[in-house]
Structure formats: C-alpha cells, structure tokens
Coordinates of N, CA and C in Angstrom, one line a residue:
M229 N 0.8 -1.2 0.0 CA 0.0 0.0 0.0 C 0.9 1.2 0.0
Q230 N 0.6 2.2 -0.9 CA 1.3 3.4 -1.0 C 0.6 4.5 -0.1
I231 N 1.4 5.2 0.7 CA 0.9 6.1 1.7 C 1.1 7.5 1.3
G232 N 0.1 8.4 1.4 CA 0.2 9.8 1.0 C 0.1 10.7 2.1
L233 N 0.9 11.8 2.0 CA 0.8 12.9 2.9 C 0.0 14.0 2.3
K234 N -1.0 14.5 3.1 CA -1.9 15.5 2.6 C -1.4 16.9 3.0
L235 N -1.2 17.8 1.9 CA -0.7 19.1 2.2 C -1.6 20.1 1.3
W236 N -1.5 21.4 1.6 CA -2.1 22.4 0.8 C -1.1 23.1 0.0
S237 N -1.5 23.7 -1.1 CA -0.5 24.4 -2.0 C 0.1 25.6 -1.3
I238 N -0.5 26.1 -0.2 CA 0.0 27.3 0.5 C 1.1 26.8 1.5
N239 N 1.3 25.5 1.7 CA 2.2 25.0 2.7 C 3.7 25.1 2.3
T240 N 4.1 26.0 1.5 CA 5.5 26.2 1.2 C 6.2 26.9 2.3
D241 N 5.5 27.5 3.2 CA 6.2 28.2 4.3 C 6.5 27.3 5.5
F242 N 5.6 26.3 5.7 CA 5.9 25.3 6.7 C 5.5 23.9 6.2
Y243 N 6.0 22.8 6.7 CA 5.8 21.5 6.3 C 6.6 21.1 5.1
Y244 N 7.0 22.1 4.3 CA 7.7 21.8 3.0 C 9.0 21.1 3.2
E245 N 9.9 21.6 4.1 CA 11.1 21.0 4.4 C 11.0 19.7 5.1
E246 N 10.0 19.6 6.0 CA 9.7 18.4 6.7 C 9.2 17.3 5.7
A247 N 8.4 17.7 4.7 CA 8.0 16.7 3.8 C 9.1 16.1 3.0
K248 N 10.1 17.0 2.6 CA 11.2 16.5 1.8 C 12.0 15.5 2.7
K249 N 12.2 15.8 4.0 CA 13.0 14.9 4.9 C 12.3 13.6 5.0
L250 N 11.0 13.6 5.3 CA 10.2 12.4 5.6 C 10.1 11.5 4.3
Y251 N 10.0 12.1 3.2 CA 9.9 11.3 1.9 C 11.3 10.6 1.7
N252 N 12.4 11.3 1.9 CA 13.7 10.7 1.8 C 13.9 9.6 2.8
Q253 N 13.2 9.7 3.9 CA 13.3 8.6 5.0 C 12.4 7.5 4.8
G254 N 11.5 7.6 3.7 CA 10.6 6.5 3.4 C 9.3 6.4 4.1
Y255 N 8.9 7.6 4.8 CA 7.7 7.5 5.5 C 6.4 7.6 4.6
F256 N 6.5 8.2 3.5 CA 5.4 8.2 2.6 C 5.8 8.1 1.1
D257 N 4.9 7.9 0.2 CA 5.2 7.6 -1.2 C 4.7 8.8 -2.1
Y258 N 3.8 9.6 -1.7 CA 3.4 10.7 -2.6 C 2.8 11.8 -1.7
I259 N 2.6 13.0 -2.3 CA 1.9 14.1 -1.7 C 0.6 14.3 -2.4
E260 N -0.5 14.3 -1.6 CA -1.8 14.7 -2.1 C -1.9 16.2 -1.8
L261 N -1.9 17.0 -2.9 CA -1.8 18.5 -2.7 C -3.2 19.1 -3.0
Y262 N -3.7 19.7 -2.0 CA -5.0 20.5 -2.2 C -4.7 21.8 -2.8
V263 N -5.3 22.1 -3.9 CA -5.0 23.4 -4.6 C -5.9 24.5 -4.1
V264 N -5.3 25.3 -3.3 CA -6.0 26.5 -2.8 C -6.1 27.5 -4.0
P265 N -7.3 28.1 -4.2 CA -7.4 29.0 -5.4 C -6.5 30.2 -5.3
D266 N -6.0 30.6 -6.5 CA -5.1 31.7 -6.6 C -3.8 31.6 -6.0
T267 N -3.2 30.3 -6.1 CA -1.9 30.1 -5.5 C -0.9 29.5 -6.6
L268 N -1.1 30.0 -7.8 CA -0.2 29.5 -8.8 C 1.2 30.0 -8.6
N269 N 1.4 31.0 -7.8 CA 2.7 31.5 -7.4 C 3.5 30.5 -6.6
T270 N 2.9 29.5 -6.1 CA 3.6 28.5 -5.3 C 4.1 27.3 -6.2
L271 N 3.6 27.3 -7.4 CA 3.8 26.1 -8.2 C 5.3 25.8 -8.5
E272 N 6.1 26.8 -8.7 CA 7.6 26.6 -8.9 C 8.2 25.9 -7.8
K273 N 7.8 26.3 -6.6 CA 8.3 25.6 -5.3 C 8.0 24.1 -5.3
W274 N 6.7 23.8 -5.6 CA 6.3 22.4 -5.6 C 7.0 21.6 -6.7
K275 N 7.3 22.3 -7.8 CA 8.0 21.6 -8.9 C 9.4 21.2 -8.6
E276 N 10.0 21.8 -7.6 CA 11.3 21.5 -7.1 C 11.4 20.2 -6.4
L277 N 10.3 19.7 -5.9 CA 10.3 18.4 -5.2 C 10.3 17.2 -6.1
D278 N 11.2 16.3 -5.9 CA 11.2 15.1 -6.7 C 10.3 14.0 -6.0
I279 N 9.0 14.4 -5.9 CA 8.1 13.5 -5.2 C 6.8 13.4 -6.1
P280 N 6.2 12.3 -6.2 CA 5.0 12.1 -7.0 C 3.8 12.9 -6.3
F281 N 2.9 13.4 -7.1 CA 1.8 14.2 -6.6 C 0.5 13.6 -7.1
I282 N -0.5 13.7 -6.2 CA -1.9 13.6 -6.6 C -2.6 14.9 -6.2
L283 N -3.5 15.5 -7.0 CA -4.1 16.8 -6.7 C -5.5 16.6 -6.0
H284 N -5.9 17.5 -5.2 CA -7.2 17.6 -4.7 C -7.8 19.0 -5.1
A285 N -8.8 19.0 -5.9 CA -9.4 20.2 -6.4 C -10.1 21.0 -5.2
P286 N -10.1 22.3 -5.3 CA -10.8 23.1 -4.2 C -12.3 22.7 -4.2
H287 N -12.9 22.9 -3.0 CA -14.3 22.5 -2.8 C -15.0 23.6 -2.0
F288 N -16.1 23.3 -1.4 CA -17.0 24.3 -0.8 C -16.3 25.3 0.2
M289 N -15.3 24.8 0.8 CA -14.5 25.6 1.8 C -13.9 26.8 1.0
H290 N -13.7 26.7 -0.3 CA -13.1 27.8 -1.1 C -14.1 28.2 -2.1
N291 N -15.4 28.1 -1.8 CA -16.5 28.7 -2.6 C -16.7 27.9 -4.0
V292 N -16.1 26.7 -4.1 CA -16.3 25.9 -5.3 C -17.5 25.0 -5.0
N293 N -18.5 24.9 -5.9 CA -19.6 24.0 -5.6 C -20.2 23.6 -7.0
L294 N -19.8 22.3 -7.3 CA -20.2 21.8 -8.6 C -21.7 21.4 -8.7
A295 N -22.3 21.4 -7.5 CA -23.8 21.1 -7.5 C -24.6 22.4 -7.6
D296 N -24.0 23.6 -7.7 CA -24.8 24.8 -7.8 C -24.6 25.4 -9.2
K297 N -25.8 25.5 -9.9 CA -25.7 25.9 -11.3 C -25.3 27.3 -11.4
D298 N -25.4 28.2 -10.4 CA -25.0 29.5 -10.5 C -23.5 29.7 -10.3
K299 N -22.8 28.6 -9.9 CA -21.4 28.7 -9.7 C -20.6 28.2 -10.9
L300 N -21.2 27.9 -11.9 CA -20.5 27.3 -13.0 C -19.3 28.1 -13.5
K301 N -19.5 29.4 -13.8 CA -18.5 30.3 -14.3 C -17.3 30.3 -13.3
Y302 N -17.5 30.5 -12.0 CA -16.5 30.5 -11.0 C -15.8 29.1 -11.0
N303 N -16.6 28.1 -10.9 CA -16.0 26.7 -10.9 C -15.0 26.5 -12.0
K304 N -15.4 26.9 -13.2 CA -14.6 26.7 -14.4 C -13.3 27.5 -14.3
S305 N -13.3 28.7 -13.7 CA -12.1 29.5 -13.6 C -11.1 28.9 -12.6
I306 N -11.7 28.3 -11.5 CA -10.8 27.6 -10.5 C -10.2 26.3 -11.0
Y307 N -11.0 25.6 -11.7 CA -10.5 24.3 -12.3 C -9.5 24.6 -13.4
A308 N -9.5 25.7 -14.0 CA -8.5 26.1 -15.0 C -7.1 26.2 -14.3
Q309 N -7.2 26.7 -13.0 CA -5.9 26.8 -12.2 C -5.5 25.4 -11.8
V310 N -6.4 24.5 -11.5 CA -6.1 23.1 -11.1 C -5.4 22.4 -12.3
E311 N -5.9 22.7 -13.5 CA -5.3 22.1 -14.7 C -3.9 22.5 -14.9
I312 N -3.5 23.8 -14.6 CA -2.2 24.2 -14.7 C -1.3 23.4 -13.7
F313 N -1.8 23.3 -12.5 CA -1.0 22.5 -11.5 C -0.9 21.0 -12.0
R314 N -1.9 20.5 -12.6 CA -1.9 19.1 -13.1 C -0.8 18.9 -14.1
Q315 N -0.8 19.9 -15.1 CA 0.2 19.8 -16.2 C 1.6 20.0 -15.7
E316 N 1.8 21.0 -14.8 CA 3.2 21.3 -14.4 C 3.8 20.3 -13.4
L317 N 2.9 19.6 -12.6 CA 3.4 18.6 -11.7 C 3.3 17.2 -12.2
N318 N 2.7 17.1 -13.4 CA 2.5 15.8 -14.0 C 1.8 14.8 -13.1
T319 N 0.7 15.2 -12.6 CA 0.0 14.4 -11.5 C -0.8 13.3 -12.2
E320 N -0.9 12.2 -11.4 CA -1.7 11.0 -11.9 C -3.2 11.2 -11.9
H321 N -3.7 11.8 -10.8 CA -5.1 12.0 -10.6 C -5.4 13.3 -9.9
T322 N -6.7 13.8 -10.1 CA -7.2 14.9 -9.4 C -8.5 14.5 -8.7
I323 N -8.6 14.7 -7.4 CA -9.7 14.3 -6.6 C -10.7 15.4 -6.6
V324 N -12.0 15.1 -6.7 CA -13.1 16.1 -6.9 C -14.2 15.8 -5.9
H325 N -14.7 16.9 -5.3 CA -16.0 16.8 -4.4 C -17.2 17.2 -5.3
A326 N -18.3 16.5 -5.0 CA -19.5 16.7 -5.9 C -20.2 18.0 -5.5
G327 N -20.0 18.6 -4.4 CA -20.7 19.8 -4.0 C -21.7 19.7 -2.9
M328 N -22.4 20.8 -2.7 CA -23.3 20.9 -1.5 C -24.7 21.4 -1.9
N329 N -25.7 20.9 -1.3 CA -27.1 21.5 -1.4 C -27.6 21.6 -2.8
G330 N -27.2 20.7 -3.7 CA -27.7 20.7 -5.0 C -28.1 19.3 -5.4
T331 N -27.8 18.9 -6.7 CA -28.1 17.6 -7.2 C -26.9 17.0 -7.8
I332 N -26.9 15.7 -7.8 CA -25.8 15.0 -8.5 C -25.9 15.1 -10.0
N333 N -27.1 15.4 -10.5 CA -27.2 15.6 -11.9 C -26.5 16.9 -12.3
E334 N -26.6 18.0 -11.5 CA -25.9 19.2 -11.8 C -24.4 19.0 -11.7
T335 N -24.0 18.2 -10.7 CA -22.5 18.0 -10.6 C -22.0 17.3 -11.9
I336 N -22.8 16.3 -12.4 CA -22.4 15.6 -13.6 C -22.4 16.6 -14.8
R337 N -23.4 17.4 -14.9 CA -23.4 18.4 -16.0 C -22.2 19.3 -16.0
Q338 N -21.8 19.8 -14.8 CA -20.7 20.7 -14.7 C -19.4 20.0 -15.0
L339 N -19.3 18.8 -14.6 CA -18.0 18.0 -14.8 C -17.9 17.7 -16.3
Q340 N -19.1 17.5 -17.0 CA -19.0 17.3 -18.4 C -18.6 18.5 -19.2
I341 N -18.9 19.7 -18.6 CA -18.4 21.0 -19.2 C -17.0 21.3 -18.9
I342 N -16.6 21.1 -17.7 CA -15.2 21.4 -17.2 C -14.2 20.4 -17.7
K343 N -14.6 19.2 -17.7 CA -13.7 18.1 -18.2 C -12.4 18.0 -17.5
P344 N -12.4 17.9 -16.2 CA -11.1 17.7 -15.5 C -10.4 16.4 -16.0
Q345 N -9.1 16.4 -16.1 CA -8.4 15.2 -16.7 C -8.1 14.2 -15.5
N346 N -8.4 12.9 -15.8 CA -8.0 11.8 -14.9 C -8.5 12.1 -13.5
F347 N -9.8 12.5 -13.4 CA -10.3 12.8 -12.0 C -10.9 11.6 -11.3
L348 N -10.9 11.7 -10.0 CA -11.5 10.7 -9.1 C -12.6 11.4 -8.4
I349 N -13.8 10.9 -8.4 CA -14.9 11.5 -7.5 C -14.7 10.9 -6.1
E350 N -14.8 11.8 -5.1 CA -14.7 11.3 -3.7 C -16.1 11.4 -3.0
N351 N -16.4 10.3 -2.3 CA -17.6 10.3 -1.5 C -17.5 11.3 -0.3
K352 N -18.6 11.9 0.0 CA -18.6 12.8 1.2 C -19.5 12.3 2.3
P353 N -19.4 12.8 3.5 CA -20.3 12.5 4.5 C -21.7 13.1 4.2
Y354 N -22.7 12.4 4.6 CA -24.1 12.9 4.4 C -24.3 14.4 4.9
L355 N -23.8 14.6 6.1 CA -23.9 15.9 6.8 C -22.5 16.5 7.0
P356 N -22.3 17.8 6.5 CA -21.0 18.4 6.7 C -20.8 18.9 8.2
P357 N -19.7 18.8 8.8 CA -19.5 19.4 10.1 C -19.5 20.9 10.1
L358 N -20.1 21.5 11.1 CA -20.1 23.0 11.3 C -20.8 23.8 10.3
I359 N -21.6 23.2 9.4 CA -22.4 23.9 8.5 C -23.9 23.5 8.6
P360 N -24.7 24.1 9.5 CA -26.1 23.7 9.7 C -26.9 23.8 8.4
D361 N -27.9 23.0 8.2 CA -28.9 23.1 7.1 C -28.2 22.8 5.8
Y362 N -27.1 22.2 5.7 CA -26.5 21.8 4.5 C -26.4 20.3 4.4
K363 N -26.4 19.8 3.2 CA -26.2 18.4 2.9 C -25.2 18.2 1.8
C364 N -24.3 17.3 1.9 CA -23.3 17.0 0.9 C -23.9 16.2 -0.3
V365 N -23.6 16.6 -1.4 CA -23.9 15.8 -2.6 C -22.8 14.8 -2.9
G366 N -23.1 13.6 -3.3 CA -22.1 12.6 -3.5 C -21.8 11.8 -2.2
S367 N -22.7 11.7 -1.3 CA -22.4 11.0 -0.1 C -22.8 9.5 -0.1
T368 N -23.8 9.2 -1.0 CA -24.3 7.8 -1.0 C -23.7 7.0 -2.1
I369 N -23.9 5.7 -2.0 CA -23.4 4.7 -3.0 C -24.1 5.0 -4.3
A370 N -25.4 5.3 -4.2 CA -26.1 5.5 -5.5 C -25.6 6.7 -6.2
E371 N -25.3 7.8 -5.5 CA -24.8 9.0 -6.2 C -23.5 8.8 -6.8
I372 N -22.6 8.1 -6.1 CA -21.2 7.9 -6.6 C -21.3 6.9 -7.8
Q373 N -22.2 5.9 -7.7 CA -22.4 5.0 -8.8 C -22.9 5.7 -10.1
K374 N -23.7 6.7 -9.9 CA -24.3 7.5 -11.0 C -23.1 8.2 -11.7
V375 N -22.3 8.9 -10.9 CA -21.1 9.6 -11.5 C -20.2 8.6 -12.3
L376 N -19.9 7.5 -11.7 CA -19.0 6.5 -12.3 C -19.6 6.0 -13.6
T377 N -20.9 5.8 -13.6 CA -21.6 5.3 -14.8 C -21.6 6.3 -15.9
E378 N -21.9 7.6 -15.6 CA -22.1 8.6 -16.6 C -20.8 9.3 -17.1
L379 N -19.8 9.2 -16.3 CA -18.6 9.9 -16.6 C -17.4 9.0 -16.6
S380 N -16.4 9.3 -17.4 CA -15.2 8.4 -17.4 C -14.3 8.9 -16.3
C381 N -14.4 8.3 -15.1 CA -13.6 8.7 -14.0 C -13.4 7.6 -13.1
G382 N -12.6 7.8 -12.1 CA -12.4 6.8 -11.0 C -13.0 7.2 -9.7
F383 N -12.7 6.5 -8.7 CA -13.3 6.7 -7.4 C -12.3 6.7 -6.3
C384 N -12.3 7.8 -5.4 CA -11.5 7.8 -4.2 C -12.5 7.6 -3.0
L385 N -12.3 6.5 -2.3 CA -13.2 6.2 -1.2 C -12.6 6.8 0.1
D386 N -13.3 7.8 0.6 CA -13.0 8.3 1.9 C -13.7 7.4 3.0
I387 N -12.9 6.7 3.7 CA -13.4 5.7 4.6 C -14.2 6.3 5.7
G388 N -13.7 7.4 6.3 CA -14.5 8.1 7.4 C -15.8 8.7 6.9
H389 N -15.8 9.2 5.7 CA -17.0 9.8 5.1 C -18.1 8.7 4.9
A390 N -17.6 7.5 4.5 CA -18.6 6.4 4.3 C -19.2 6.0 5.6
L391 N -18.4 5.9 6.7 CA -18.9 5.5 8.0 C -19.8 6.5 8.5
C392 N -19.5 7.8 8.3 CA -20.4 8.9 8.8 C -21.7 8.8 8.1
T393 N -21.7 8.6 6.8 CA -22.9 8.6 6.0 C -23.8 7.4 6.5
A394 N -23.2 6.3 6.8 CA -23.9 5.1 7.3 C -24.7 5.5 8.5
N395 N -24.0 6.2 9.4 CA -24.7 6.7 10.7 C -25.8 7.6 10.4
S396 N -25.7 8.5 9.4 CA -26.8 9.4 9.0 C -28.0 8.6 8.5
L397 N -27.7 7.5 7.8 CA -28.8 6.7 7.2 C -29.2 5.5 8.0
N398 N -28.7 5.5 9.3 CA -29.1 4.4 10.2 C -28.7 3.0 9.6
L399 N -27.5 2.9 9.0 CA -27.0 1.7 8.5 C -25.8 1.2 9.3
E400 N -25.5 -0.1 9.2 CA -24.3 -0.6 9.9 C -23.1 -0.1 9.2
P401 N -22.2 0.7 9.9 CA -21.1 1.4 9.2 C -20.1 0.5 8.4
Y402 N -19.7 -0.6 9.0 CA -18.7 -1.4 8.3 C -19.3 -2.1 7.1
A403 N -20.6 -2.5 7.2 CA -21.2 -3.1 6.1 C -21.4 -2.1 4.9
Y404 N -21.7 -0.9 5.3 CA -21.8 0.2 4.3 C -20.5 0.4 3.6
L405 N -19.4 0.4 4.4 CA -18.1 0.6 3.8 C -17.8 -0.5 2.9
A406 N -18.1 -1.7 3.2 CA -17.9 -2.9 2.3 C -18.7 -2.8 1.0
E407 N -19.9 -2.2 1.1 CA -20.7 -2.0 -0.1 C -20.0 -1.0 -1.0
F408 N -19.5 0.1 -0.4 CA -18.8 1.1 -1.1 C -17.6 0.5 -1.9
Q409 N -16.9 -0.5 -1.2 CA -15.7 -1.1 -1.8 C -16.1 -1.8 -3.1
T410 N -17.3 -2.2 -3.3 CA -17.7 -2.8 -4.6 C -17.6 -1.9 -5.8
L411 N -17.4 -0.6 -5.5 CA -17.3 0.4 -6.6 C -15.9 0.5 -7.1
S412 N -15.0 -0.4 -6.6 CA -13.6 -0.5 -7.0 C -12.8 0.8 -6.9
P413 N -12.7 1.4 -5.7 CA -11.9 2.6 -5.6 C -10.5 2.4 -6.0
I414 N -9.9 3.5 -6.6 CA -8.5 3.5 -7.0 C -7.6 3.9 -5.8
M415 N -8.2 4.7 -4.9 CA -7.4 5.1 -3.7 C -8.4 5.4 -2.6
Y416 N -7.8 5.7 -1.4 CA -8.6 5.9 -0.2 C -8.1 7.2 0.6
H417 N -8.9 7.7 1.4 CA -8.6 8.7 2.5 C -8.9 8.0 3.8
L418 N -8.1 8.3 4.8 CA -8.3 7.6 6.1 C -7.9 8.5 7.3
S419 N -8.7 8.6 8.3 CA -8.4 9.2 9.6 C -9.3 8.4 10.6
D420 N -9.1 8.8 11.9 CA -9.9 8.1 12.9 C -11.1 9.0 13.2
G421 N -12.1 8.4 14.0 CA -13.3 9.1 14.4 C -14.1 8.3 15.3
D422 N -15.3 8.8 15.5 CA -16.3 8.1 16.4 C -17.2 7.3 15.5
I423 N -17.2 6.0 15.7 CA -17.9 5.1 14.8 C -19.4 5.2 14.9
Q424 N -19.9 5.9 15.9 CA -21.3 6.2 16.0 C -21.8 7.6 15.6
S425 N -20.8 8.4 15.1 CA -21.1 9.8 14.8 C -21.3 10.0 13.3
P426 N -22.2 10.9 12.9 CA -22.4 11.2 11.5 C -21.4 12.3 11.0
L427 N -20.6 12.8 11.9 CA -19.7 13.9 11.6 C -18.3 13.5 11.5
D428 N -17.6 14.0 10.4 CA -16.2 13.6 10.2 C -15.3 14.5 11.1
Q429 N -14.3 13.8 11.7 CA -13.5 14.5 12.7 C -12.0 14.6 12.4
H430 N -11.5 13.8 11.5 CA -10.1 13.8 11.2 C -9.2 13.6 12.4
L431 N -9.5 12.7 13.2 CA -8.7 12.4 14.4 C -7.5 11.6 14.1
H432 N -6.5 11.7 14.9 CA -5.3 10.9 14.8 C -5.7 9.4 15.2
F433 N -5.0 8.5 14.6 CA -5.3 7.1 14.9 C -5.1 6.8 16.4
G434 N -6.1 6.2 17.0 CA -6.1 6.0 18.5 C -6.9 7.0 19.3
E435 N -7.1 8.2 18.7 CA -8.0 9.2 19.3 C -9.4 8.8 19.2
G436 N -9.8 8.1 18.1 CA -11.1 7.7 17.9 C -11.3 6.2 18.2
N437 N -12.4 5.6 17.7 CA -12.6 4.2 17.9 C -12.9 3.4 16.7
Y438 N -12.4 3.9 15.5 CA -12.6 3.1 14.3 C -11.8 1.8 14.4
N439 N -12.4 0.7 14.0 CA -11.7 -0.6 14.0 C -10.8 -0.7 12.8
L440 N -9.5 -0.3 12.9 CA -8.6 -0.3 11.8 C -8.4 -1.7 11.2
K441 N -8.3 -2.7 12.1 CA -8.1 -4.0 11.7 C -9.2 -4.4 10.7
K442 N -10.5 -4.1 11.1 CA -11.6 -4.4 10.3 C -11.6 -3.7 9.0
I443 N -11.3 -2.4 9.1 CA -11.2 -1.5 7.9 C -10.2 -2.1 6.9
F444 N -9.0 -2.5 7.3 CA -8.0 -3.0 6.4 C -8.3 -4.4 5.9
S445 N -9.3 -5.1 6.5 CA -9.7 -6.3 6.0 C -10.7 -6.1 4.9
I446 N -11.3 -4.9 4.8 CA -12.3 -4.6 3.8 C -11.7 -4.0 2.5
I447 N -10.7 -3.1 2.7 CA -10.2 -2.3 1.5 C -9.1 -3.0 0.8
N448 N -8.8 -2.5 -0.4 CA -7.8 -3.1 -1.2 C -6.4 -2.8 -0.6
P449 N -5.6 -3.8 -0.2 CA -4.3 -3.6 0.4 C -3.2 -3.1 -0.5
H450 N -3.5 -3.0 -1.8 CA -2.5 -2.6 -2.8 C -2.7 -1.2 -3.3
A451 N -3.7 -0.5 -2.8 CA -4.1 0.8 -3.3 C -3.3 1.9 -2.6
K452 N -3.5 3.1 -3.1 CA -2.9 4.3 -2.4 C -3.9 4.7 -1.3
I453 N -3.3 5.2 -0.2 CA -4.1 5.7 0.9 C -3.5 7.0 1.5
S454 N -4.3 8.1 1.4 CA -3.8 9.4 1.9 C -4.3 9.5 3.4
I455 N -3.4 9.9 4.2 CA -3.7 10.0 5.6 C -4.2 11.5 5.8
E456 N -5.4 11.6 6.3 CA -6.1 12.9 6.4 C -6.3 13.3 7.9
T457 N -5.4 12.9 8.8 CA -5.5 13.3 10.2 C -5.1 14.7 10.3
K458 N -5.6 15.4 11.3 CA -5.3 16.8 11.6 C -3.8 16.9 11.9
K459 N -3.3 18.2 11.7 CA -1.9 18.5 12.0 C -1.8 19.3 13.3
N460 N -1.1 18.9 14.3 CA -1.1 19.6 15.6 C -0.1 20.7 15.6
S461 N 0.9 20.7 14.7 CA 2.0 21.7 14.8 C 2.2 22.3 13.4
K462 N 2.6 23.5 13.4 CA 3.0 24.2 12.1 C 4.5 24.1 11.9
E463 N 5.2 23.4 12.8 CA 6.7 23.4 12.8 C 7.2 22.0 12.4
N464 N 6.4 21.0 12.6 CA 6.9 19.6 12.3 C 5.7 18.7 11.9
L465 N 6.0 17.5 11.5 CA 5.0 16.5 11.1 C 5.2 15.3 12.0
N466 N 5.5 15.5 13.3 CA 5.7 14.4 14.2 C 4.5 13.5 14.4
D467 N 3.3 14.2 14.4 CA 2.1 13.5 14.6 C 1.8 12.6 13.4
F468 N 2.2 13.1 12.2 CA 2.0 12.3 11.0 C 2.9 11.0 11.1
I469 N 4.1 11.1 11.6 CA 5.0 10.0 11.7 C 4.3 8.9 12.6
E470 N 3.7 9.4 13.7 CA 3.0 8.4 14.6 C 1.8 7.8 14.0
D471 N 1.1 8.5 13.2 CA 0.0 7.9 12.4 C 0.5 6.9 11.4
I472 N 1.6 7.1 10.8 CA 2.2 6.2 9.8 C 2.6 4.9 10.5
K473 N 3.2 5.0 11.7 CA 3.6 3.9 12.5 C 2.4 3.0 12.8
C474 N 1.3 3.7 13.1 CA 0.0 2.9 13.5 C -0.5 2.2 12.2
I475 N -0.5 2.9 11.1 CA -1.0 2.3 9.9 C -0.2 1.1 9.5
K476 N 1.1 1.2 9.6 CA 2.0 0.1 9.2 C 1.8 -1.1 10.2
F477 N 1.5 -0.8 11.4 CA 1.2 -1.9 12.3 C 0.0 -2.8 11.8
Y478 N -1.0 -2.1 11.3 CA -2.2 -2.8 10.8 C -2.0 -3.4 9.4

C-alpha cells in the first residue's frame, strides 16, 4: 500500500522541508496536494520536489460548488488553475468533491463541461460538520455509482465519510463501507473518528474508535491511501509519523 501525505498548496512556508525529509526517509510515497485558489505563485516551489503528486481540487470551503448551477463560471475559472497544477506537476489524478445542497445531476453536468483530466470522484459524509442546514452531494453509494456510470472517471473512497454517511442513514457502518468497496476505488482517504457519529472529525489514529483491523480487511491492500488526520503543529510533522507507524502496524 502506498501512503500519501496531505498538504495544501500554501504550505510552502511550513511542512515543506519536513515533507522532503520524511519522503527521503521512506515515511510516505506521494503528496496529495489540495490546490488553494489563486496560489499559482507556489507552483515553482512544488515543482522543485522530486516527489509524486496527486491533486485535490478546491471545494466548498473555497467557494467551489459543482452542484450549484449559479457557480459554473467560477468553478470553471478555478478548475483552470487546477489544470495548470496538473500539467506542471505531471500528476496522476485529481480528486473532486461533488458539491453541496444541489443535485448529483448538476454535478455531472458541470463536470461534463469542465472536463477535468484523470479525475476521481470522492464520496462525502451525508452531513458536513459545522455547516447547519447543508447536505453534501455525492455521499451515497447510489450517487457515486451514477457519476461513475455517466462519466469516465475513477473513485476515491473516503473511509471516514462512508462510515459517517452510514450513521446518518441508520445503516451498519462497516457493512456500508464494504458495499462502497464494490465500486472499485482507486485510492482511499483515512483518519480516525467516532464510529457512532455522522460527523467527520479527522482524528489521529487511536484518538477515535474506528476498528482499523476491520477496515484494512475490507479495503484493497495494494491501493494508495492518503492520511487525512489533523496536524497539531506548524513546525513539524511528528504526529504524521506516529499515524504512519500505526497504519504500518495494521
């Protein structure tokens, strides 16, 4: 299994040197880089790294919403920036969120217009944390299946998101995760959390109660997996090292 470190394109001021060091020490295999809008000025710095990249396109946090028909013009402008990152960094895939408070049909329509290259649709939790009265689009198996059927793309299975959605729908979480696995994900996102909660928490491994042994018995052991636990320090990635040790144990 190839392990990924999640960073943002603005992280050239911190984490950058730590990432170089940890990659050379064999702690991870690729960087999953979230492209913050209007940060093309950081691209040359990222190009200096001799590390494979996967991109994550901006989402609702940065005002991008593929499920909102009124956002199409803005969405296209931001995805044009993502495409520059993709070409310059020669990335294998770009991960995409379906949006919020709209329909999966609108998401599909906009993706057909924008045409991101080699993209993976990521499943979301049914309910977003800290945003009352909103619902994520692309949280259910049926919605993700519809995207995969109608568009030529792959699937990034966020394990925590699947477990959270199961709780929102009053389904058994690990059984729902196993059903998501039938969609043949190319890669995964993983963090810890509360197995009874509908809200994603991005906890370090051991801070929550996800059954990692059971999770690893369900997912593909040969795929890529990006670690999406929170970062406790702006000066080092020591917490990431501990999370990697835990992952390798399982």
